[in-house]
Coordinates of C-alpha atoms in Angstrom, one line a residue:
X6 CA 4.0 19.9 -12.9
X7 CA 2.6 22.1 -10.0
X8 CA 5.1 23.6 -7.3
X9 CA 4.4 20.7 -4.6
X10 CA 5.8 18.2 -7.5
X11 CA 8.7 20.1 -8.5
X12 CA 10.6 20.1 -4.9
X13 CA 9.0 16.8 -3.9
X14 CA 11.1 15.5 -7.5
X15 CA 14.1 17.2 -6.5
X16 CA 14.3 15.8 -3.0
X17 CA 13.6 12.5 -4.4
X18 CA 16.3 12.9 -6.8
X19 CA 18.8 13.3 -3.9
X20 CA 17.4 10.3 -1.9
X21 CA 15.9 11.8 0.9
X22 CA 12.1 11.2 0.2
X23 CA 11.9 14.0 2.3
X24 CA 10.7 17.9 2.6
X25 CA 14.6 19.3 2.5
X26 CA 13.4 23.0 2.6
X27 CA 10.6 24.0 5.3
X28 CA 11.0 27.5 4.4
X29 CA 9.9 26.7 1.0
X30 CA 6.1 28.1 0.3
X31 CA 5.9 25.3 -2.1
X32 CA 7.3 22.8 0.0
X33 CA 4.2 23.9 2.5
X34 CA 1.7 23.5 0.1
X35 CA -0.7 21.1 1.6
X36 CA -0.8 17.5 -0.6
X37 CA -4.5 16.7 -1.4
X38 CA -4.4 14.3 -4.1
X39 CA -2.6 10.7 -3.3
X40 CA -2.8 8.1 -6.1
X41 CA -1.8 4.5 -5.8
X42 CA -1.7 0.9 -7.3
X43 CA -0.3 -2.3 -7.1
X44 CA 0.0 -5.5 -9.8
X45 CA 1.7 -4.7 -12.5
X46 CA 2.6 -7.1 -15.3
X47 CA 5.9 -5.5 -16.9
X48 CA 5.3 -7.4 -20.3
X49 CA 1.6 -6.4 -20.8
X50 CA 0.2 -2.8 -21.6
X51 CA -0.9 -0.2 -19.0
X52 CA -3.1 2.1 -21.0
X53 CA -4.7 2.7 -16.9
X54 CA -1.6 4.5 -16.5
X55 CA -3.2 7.3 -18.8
X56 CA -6.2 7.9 -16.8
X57 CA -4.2 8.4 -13.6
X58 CA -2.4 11.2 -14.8
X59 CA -5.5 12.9 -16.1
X60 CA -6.0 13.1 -12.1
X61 CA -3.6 15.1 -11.9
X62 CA -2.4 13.2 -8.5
X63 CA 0.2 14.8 -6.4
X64 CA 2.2 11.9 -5.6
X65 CA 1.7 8.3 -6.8
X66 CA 2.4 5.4 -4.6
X67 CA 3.5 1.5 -5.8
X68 CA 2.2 -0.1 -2.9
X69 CA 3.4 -3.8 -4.1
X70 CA 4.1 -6.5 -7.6
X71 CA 5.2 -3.5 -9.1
X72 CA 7.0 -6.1 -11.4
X73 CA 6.6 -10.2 -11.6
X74 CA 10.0 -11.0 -11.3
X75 CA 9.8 -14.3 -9.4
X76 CA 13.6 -14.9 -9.7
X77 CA 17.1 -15.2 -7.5
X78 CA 18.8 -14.2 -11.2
X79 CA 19.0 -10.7 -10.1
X80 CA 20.2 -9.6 -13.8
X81 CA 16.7 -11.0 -14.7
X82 CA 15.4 -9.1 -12.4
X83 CA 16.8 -5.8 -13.4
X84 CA 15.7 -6.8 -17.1
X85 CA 12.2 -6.6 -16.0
X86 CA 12.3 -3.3 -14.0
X87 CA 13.6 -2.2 -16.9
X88 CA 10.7 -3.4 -19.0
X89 CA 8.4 -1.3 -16.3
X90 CA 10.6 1.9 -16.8
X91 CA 9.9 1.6 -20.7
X92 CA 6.3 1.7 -21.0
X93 CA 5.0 5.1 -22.4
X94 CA 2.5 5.6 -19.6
X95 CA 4.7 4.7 -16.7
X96 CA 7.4 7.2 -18.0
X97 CA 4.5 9.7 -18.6
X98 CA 3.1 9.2 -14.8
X99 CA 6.9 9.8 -13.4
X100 CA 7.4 12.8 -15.1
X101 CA 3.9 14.2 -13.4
X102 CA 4.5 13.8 -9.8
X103 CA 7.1 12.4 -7.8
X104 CA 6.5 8.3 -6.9
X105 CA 7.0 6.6 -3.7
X106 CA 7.0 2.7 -3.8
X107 CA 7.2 -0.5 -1.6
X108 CA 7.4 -4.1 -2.5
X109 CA 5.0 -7.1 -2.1
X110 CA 6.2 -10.8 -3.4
X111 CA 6.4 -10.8 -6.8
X112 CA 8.9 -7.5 -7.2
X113 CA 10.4 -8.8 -3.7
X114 CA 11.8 -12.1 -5.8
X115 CA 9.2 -14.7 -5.0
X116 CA 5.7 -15.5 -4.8
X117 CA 4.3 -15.5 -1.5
X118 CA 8.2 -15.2 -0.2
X119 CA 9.0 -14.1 3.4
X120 CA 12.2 -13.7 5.9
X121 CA 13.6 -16.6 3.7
X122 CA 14.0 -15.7 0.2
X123 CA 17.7 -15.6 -0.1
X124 CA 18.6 -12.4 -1.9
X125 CA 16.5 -10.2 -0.4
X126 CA 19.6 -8.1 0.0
X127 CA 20.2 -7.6 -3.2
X128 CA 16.8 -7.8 -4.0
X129 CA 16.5 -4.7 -2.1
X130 CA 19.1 -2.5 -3.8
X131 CA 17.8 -3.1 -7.2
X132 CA 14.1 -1.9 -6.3
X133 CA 16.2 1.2 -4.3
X134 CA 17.9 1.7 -7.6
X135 CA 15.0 1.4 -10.2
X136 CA 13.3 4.1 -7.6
X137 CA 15.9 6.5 -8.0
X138 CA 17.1 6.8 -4.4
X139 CA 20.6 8.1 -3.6
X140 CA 23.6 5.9 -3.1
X141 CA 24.2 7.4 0.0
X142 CA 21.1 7.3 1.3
X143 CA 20.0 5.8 4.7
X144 CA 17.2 3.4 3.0
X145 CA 20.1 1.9 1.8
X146 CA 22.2 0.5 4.9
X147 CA 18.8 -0.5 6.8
X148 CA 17.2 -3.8 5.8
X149 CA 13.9 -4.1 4.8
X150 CA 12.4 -0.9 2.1
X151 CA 10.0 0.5 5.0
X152 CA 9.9 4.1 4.9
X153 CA 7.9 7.5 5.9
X154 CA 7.2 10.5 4.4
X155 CA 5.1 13.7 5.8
X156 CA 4.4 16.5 3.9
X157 CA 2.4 19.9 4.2
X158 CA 2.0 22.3 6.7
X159 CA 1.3 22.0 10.1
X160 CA -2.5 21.3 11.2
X161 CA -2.2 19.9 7.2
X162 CA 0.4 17.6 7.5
X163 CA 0.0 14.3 5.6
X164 CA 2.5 11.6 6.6
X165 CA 2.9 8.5 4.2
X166 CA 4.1 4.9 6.1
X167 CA 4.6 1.9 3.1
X168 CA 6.0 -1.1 5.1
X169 CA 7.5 -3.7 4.6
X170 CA 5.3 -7.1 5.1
X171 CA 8.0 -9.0 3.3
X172 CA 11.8 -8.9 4.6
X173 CA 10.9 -9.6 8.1
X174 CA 7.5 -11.9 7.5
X175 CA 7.3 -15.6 8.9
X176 CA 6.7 -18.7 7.0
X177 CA 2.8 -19.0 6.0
X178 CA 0.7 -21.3 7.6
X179 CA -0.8 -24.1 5.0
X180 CA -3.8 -25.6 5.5
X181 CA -7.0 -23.2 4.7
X182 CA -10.3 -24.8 4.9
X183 CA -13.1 -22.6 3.3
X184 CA -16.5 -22.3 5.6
X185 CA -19.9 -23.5 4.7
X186 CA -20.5 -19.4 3.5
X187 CA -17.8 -19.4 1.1
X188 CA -17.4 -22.8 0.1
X189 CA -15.0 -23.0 -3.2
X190 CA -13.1 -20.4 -3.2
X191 CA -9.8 -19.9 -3.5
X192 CA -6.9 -19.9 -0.3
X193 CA -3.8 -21.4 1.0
X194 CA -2.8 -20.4 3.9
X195 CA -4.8 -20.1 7.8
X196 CA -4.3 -18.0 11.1
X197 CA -1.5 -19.5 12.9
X198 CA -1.6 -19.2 16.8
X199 CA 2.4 -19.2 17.0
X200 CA 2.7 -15.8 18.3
X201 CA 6.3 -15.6 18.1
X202 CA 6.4 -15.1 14.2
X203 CA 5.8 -12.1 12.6
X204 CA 5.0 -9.7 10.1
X205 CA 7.5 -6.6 10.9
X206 CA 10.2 -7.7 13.0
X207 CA 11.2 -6.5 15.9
X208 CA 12.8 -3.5 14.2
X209 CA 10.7 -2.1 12.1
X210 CA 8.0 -2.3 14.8
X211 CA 10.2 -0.1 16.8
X212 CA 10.4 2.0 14.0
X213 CA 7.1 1.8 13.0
X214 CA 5.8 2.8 16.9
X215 CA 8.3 6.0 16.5
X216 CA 6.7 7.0 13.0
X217 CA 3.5 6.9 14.7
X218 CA 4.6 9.8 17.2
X219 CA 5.4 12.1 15.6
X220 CA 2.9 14.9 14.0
X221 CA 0.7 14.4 11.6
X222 CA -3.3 15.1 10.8
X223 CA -3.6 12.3 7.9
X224 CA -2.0 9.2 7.8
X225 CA -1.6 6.9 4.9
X226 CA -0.5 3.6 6.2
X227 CA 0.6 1.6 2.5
X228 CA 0.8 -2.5 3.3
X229 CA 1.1 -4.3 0.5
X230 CA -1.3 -7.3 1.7
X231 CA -4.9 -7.0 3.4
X232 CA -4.8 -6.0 6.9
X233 CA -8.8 -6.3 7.3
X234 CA -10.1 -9.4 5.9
X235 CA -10.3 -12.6 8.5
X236 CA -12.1 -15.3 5.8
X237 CA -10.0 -15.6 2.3
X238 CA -7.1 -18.1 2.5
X239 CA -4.6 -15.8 0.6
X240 CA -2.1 -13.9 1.8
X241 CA -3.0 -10.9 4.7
X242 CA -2.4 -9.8 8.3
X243 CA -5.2 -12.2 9.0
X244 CA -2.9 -15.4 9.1
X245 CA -0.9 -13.1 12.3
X246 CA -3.5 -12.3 13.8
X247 CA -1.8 -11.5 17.0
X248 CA 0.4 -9.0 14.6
X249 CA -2.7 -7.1 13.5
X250 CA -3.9 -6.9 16.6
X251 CA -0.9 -4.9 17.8
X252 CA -1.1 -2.8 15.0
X253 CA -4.5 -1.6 16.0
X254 CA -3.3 -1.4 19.4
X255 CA -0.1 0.6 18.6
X256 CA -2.2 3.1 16.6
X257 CA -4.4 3.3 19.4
X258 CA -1.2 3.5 22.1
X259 CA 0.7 6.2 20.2
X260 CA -2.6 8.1 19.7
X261 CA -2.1 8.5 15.7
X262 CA -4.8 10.6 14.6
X263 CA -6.0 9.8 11.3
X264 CA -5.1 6.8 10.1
X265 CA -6.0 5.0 6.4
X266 CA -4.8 2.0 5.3
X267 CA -4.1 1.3 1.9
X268 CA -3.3 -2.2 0.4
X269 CA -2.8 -3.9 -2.6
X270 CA -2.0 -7.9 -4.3
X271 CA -5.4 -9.0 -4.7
X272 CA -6.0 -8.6 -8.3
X273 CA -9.3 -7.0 -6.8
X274 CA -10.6 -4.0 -5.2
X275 CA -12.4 -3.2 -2.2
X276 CA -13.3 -0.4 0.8
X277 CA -13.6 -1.9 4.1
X278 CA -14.0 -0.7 7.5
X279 CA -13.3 -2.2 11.3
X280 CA -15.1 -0.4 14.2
X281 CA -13.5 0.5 17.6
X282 CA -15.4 -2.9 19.2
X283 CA -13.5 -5.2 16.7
X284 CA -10.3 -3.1 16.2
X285 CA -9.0 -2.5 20.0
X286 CA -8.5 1.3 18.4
X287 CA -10.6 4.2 19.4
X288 CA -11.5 4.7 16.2
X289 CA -12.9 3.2 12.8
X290 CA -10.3 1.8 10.3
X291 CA -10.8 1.8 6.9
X292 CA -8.5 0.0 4.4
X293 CA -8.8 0.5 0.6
X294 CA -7.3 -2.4 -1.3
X295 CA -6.6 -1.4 -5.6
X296 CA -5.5 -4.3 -7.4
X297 CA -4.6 -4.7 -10.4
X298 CA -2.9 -1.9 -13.0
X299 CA -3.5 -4.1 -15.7
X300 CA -3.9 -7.9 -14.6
X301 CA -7.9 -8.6 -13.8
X302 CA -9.2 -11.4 -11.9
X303 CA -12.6 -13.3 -11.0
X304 CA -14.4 -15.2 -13.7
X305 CA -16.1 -12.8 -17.0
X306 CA -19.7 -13.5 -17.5
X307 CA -21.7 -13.8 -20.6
X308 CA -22.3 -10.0 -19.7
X309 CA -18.6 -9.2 -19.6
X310 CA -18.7 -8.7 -16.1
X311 CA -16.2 -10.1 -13.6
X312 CA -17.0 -11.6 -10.6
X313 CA -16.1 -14.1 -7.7
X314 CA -17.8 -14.9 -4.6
X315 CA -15.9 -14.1 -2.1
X316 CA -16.9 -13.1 1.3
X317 CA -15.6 -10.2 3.5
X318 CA -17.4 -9.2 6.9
X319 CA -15.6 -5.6 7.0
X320 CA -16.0 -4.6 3.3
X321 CA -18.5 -1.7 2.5
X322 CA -20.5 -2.3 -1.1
X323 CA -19.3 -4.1 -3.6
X324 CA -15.9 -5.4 -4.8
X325 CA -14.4 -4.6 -8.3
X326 CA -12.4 -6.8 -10.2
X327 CA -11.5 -5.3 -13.2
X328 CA -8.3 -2.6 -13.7
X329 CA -8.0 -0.3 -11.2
X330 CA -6.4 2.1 -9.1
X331 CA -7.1 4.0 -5.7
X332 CA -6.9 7.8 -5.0
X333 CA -7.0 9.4 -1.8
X334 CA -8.3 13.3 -1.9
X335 CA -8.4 15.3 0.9
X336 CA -10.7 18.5 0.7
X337 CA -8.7 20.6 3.5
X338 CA -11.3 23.6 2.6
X339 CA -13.9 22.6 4.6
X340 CA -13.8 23.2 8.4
X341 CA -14.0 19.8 9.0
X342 CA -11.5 18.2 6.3
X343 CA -13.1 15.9 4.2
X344 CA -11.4 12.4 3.2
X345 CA -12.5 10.8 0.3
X346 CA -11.2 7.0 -0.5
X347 CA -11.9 5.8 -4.2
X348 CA -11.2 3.2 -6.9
X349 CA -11.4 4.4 -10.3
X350 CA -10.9 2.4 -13.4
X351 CA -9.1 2.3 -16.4
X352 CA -10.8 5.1 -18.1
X353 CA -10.8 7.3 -14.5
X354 CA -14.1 7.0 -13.5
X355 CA -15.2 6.1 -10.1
X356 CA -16.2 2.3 -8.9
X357 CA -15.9 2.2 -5.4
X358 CA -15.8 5.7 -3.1
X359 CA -16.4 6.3 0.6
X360 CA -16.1 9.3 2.3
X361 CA -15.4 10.6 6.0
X362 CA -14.8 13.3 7.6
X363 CA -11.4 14.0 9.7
X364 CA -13.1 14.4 13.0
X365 CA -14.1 10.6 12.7
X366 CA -10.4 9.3 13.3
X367 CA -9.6 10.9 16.0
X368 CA -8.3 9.4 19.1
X369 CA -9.5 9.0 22.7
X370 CA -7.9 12.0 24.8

């Protein structure tokens, strides 16, 4: 475990998910190597688990179904937690680097559950438990699991924001009706034009818009559902559309410098980008969605590949369906750091990889 891990481990331990010691020369090391995933069925093996540790990652995030517990029997709930914390490779991938985790429906209580799943309270103090944070931590008196993180050095600071698209979210919108280009495929739910719901709340916008302030030269914005994609019917920032549009425009507003988003719950995996013209920001967005640990989707040819047509105007390349998970590098050597986004798969190798440099999301003056 290198220096970074150790104090990052013991902060976590306390419940502060927080640098406690900026004199520390190892609490100053800059983090380069950000590993995430989402989808992960308790009950089934994880041998993926294995090959992110040969990464050697810095910090690993659960961006969302970290568990399918689908229940208001929180005892049940705990049970399958528990059935996450036993498997070899999860206990070996917390004992490398510290972890960082938000929720998406599934580990929430309910599938596709918003503002009105009924023991989100307690809900939210088992996941707070299972992640180890203090009893007397402030995570636990606020609602919602939002939280942020920066660590590193100044002019290499990294700050990590995992929302929370679930405690706050409006009722879904039924009624999806696929277009003539992607006839067939699957979706519930459309754009509503009711633009007093929402996907934060009024709260965690505020806090959000605060967290977006303050200093930082990476930012790794975790939502647990797509933000980019307008034309598949599931579940994404697409059915608000008036919420994603103030997201762009608070990134633009509060002048965060380099933003990436990073997303989860599709049982697929993509890298996609929005330009300026489309976005409202003043700069590209690019989104990389890893789904799933150990649950594939889309249909297995006579080849053994996977596949399923379905169409997505911002995505760059191709999409992967089998296991996955993303990493997020940062090469702060160069004089112009380098960013590179990937999805690697169950033996570590690289599917999917785009790579930019800082300079490229930076904001108007």
């Amino acid at each position: 475990m290198n220096r970074l891990s150790v104090v990052l481990s013991i902060v976590l331990a306390v419940g502060h998910f927080a640098i406690a010691d900026r004199s520390s020369s190892a609490a100053d090391e800059p983090l380069s190597r950000i590993s995430f995933g989402s989808c992960a069925k308790q009950n089934q093996p994880m041998p993926i688990l294995d090959a992110i540790v040969e990464t050697d990652p810095q910090l690993f995030l659960m961006i969302g179904d970290n568990i399918y517990g689908d229940t208001e029997d929180m005892g049940l709930l705990w049970e399958k937690y528990q059935l996450l914390g036993a498997q070899p490779g999860f206990k070996k991938l917390r004992n490398h680097c510290p972890m960082l985790a938000t929720w998406d429906d599934h580990d929430y209580g309910a599938n596709d559950a918003g503002v009105e799943y009924p023991k989100k309270r307690e809900s939210q103090q088992l996941f707070l438990d299972f992640f180890g944070v203090a009893k007397n931590s402030p995570l636990r008196k606020q609602e919602g699991v939002q939280s942020s993180h920066t660590f590193g050095p100044a002019g290499k600071r990294v700050q990590i924001i995992l929302l929370d698209t679930r405690y706050f979210r409006s009722p879904l919108t039924r009624g999806y009706v696929p277009s003539e280009r992607n006839e067939g495929f699957r979706g519930n739910y459309k754009a509503t034009t009711d633009t007093s719901t929402t996907m934060l709340g009024d709260a965690q916008w505020k806090w959000l818009e605060a967290e977006l302030r303050k200093p930082a030269e990476v930012r790794i914005i975790a939502s647990s559902i797509q933000v980019l994609p307008d034309e598949h019917g599931s579940e994404k920032w697409g059915n608000f559309p008036h919420e994603r549009t103030r997201l762009f425009h608070l990134i633009r507003d509060t002048k965060a410098n380099g933003v990436v988003m990073i997303s989860g719950d599709r049982h697929l995996a993509e890298i996609m980008e929005i330009d300026s013209a489309r976005s409202g920001n003043s700069y590209p967005i690019y989104e990389v969605t890893s789904s799933s640990l150990n649950a594939p989707s889309g249909n297995m040819t006579k080849a053994g590949t996977r596949f399923a047509n379905e169409i997505n105007s911002y995505r760059i390349g191709l999409t992967y369906f089998d296991t996955n998970f993303g990493m997020i590098t940062i090469d702060w050597s160069q004089p112009d750091p380098l960013i590179r986004m990937r999805v690697q798969d169950e033996v570590g190798d690289v599917v999917l990889q785009k790579t930019v440099p800082l300079s490229l999301l930076q904001s108007a003056k």
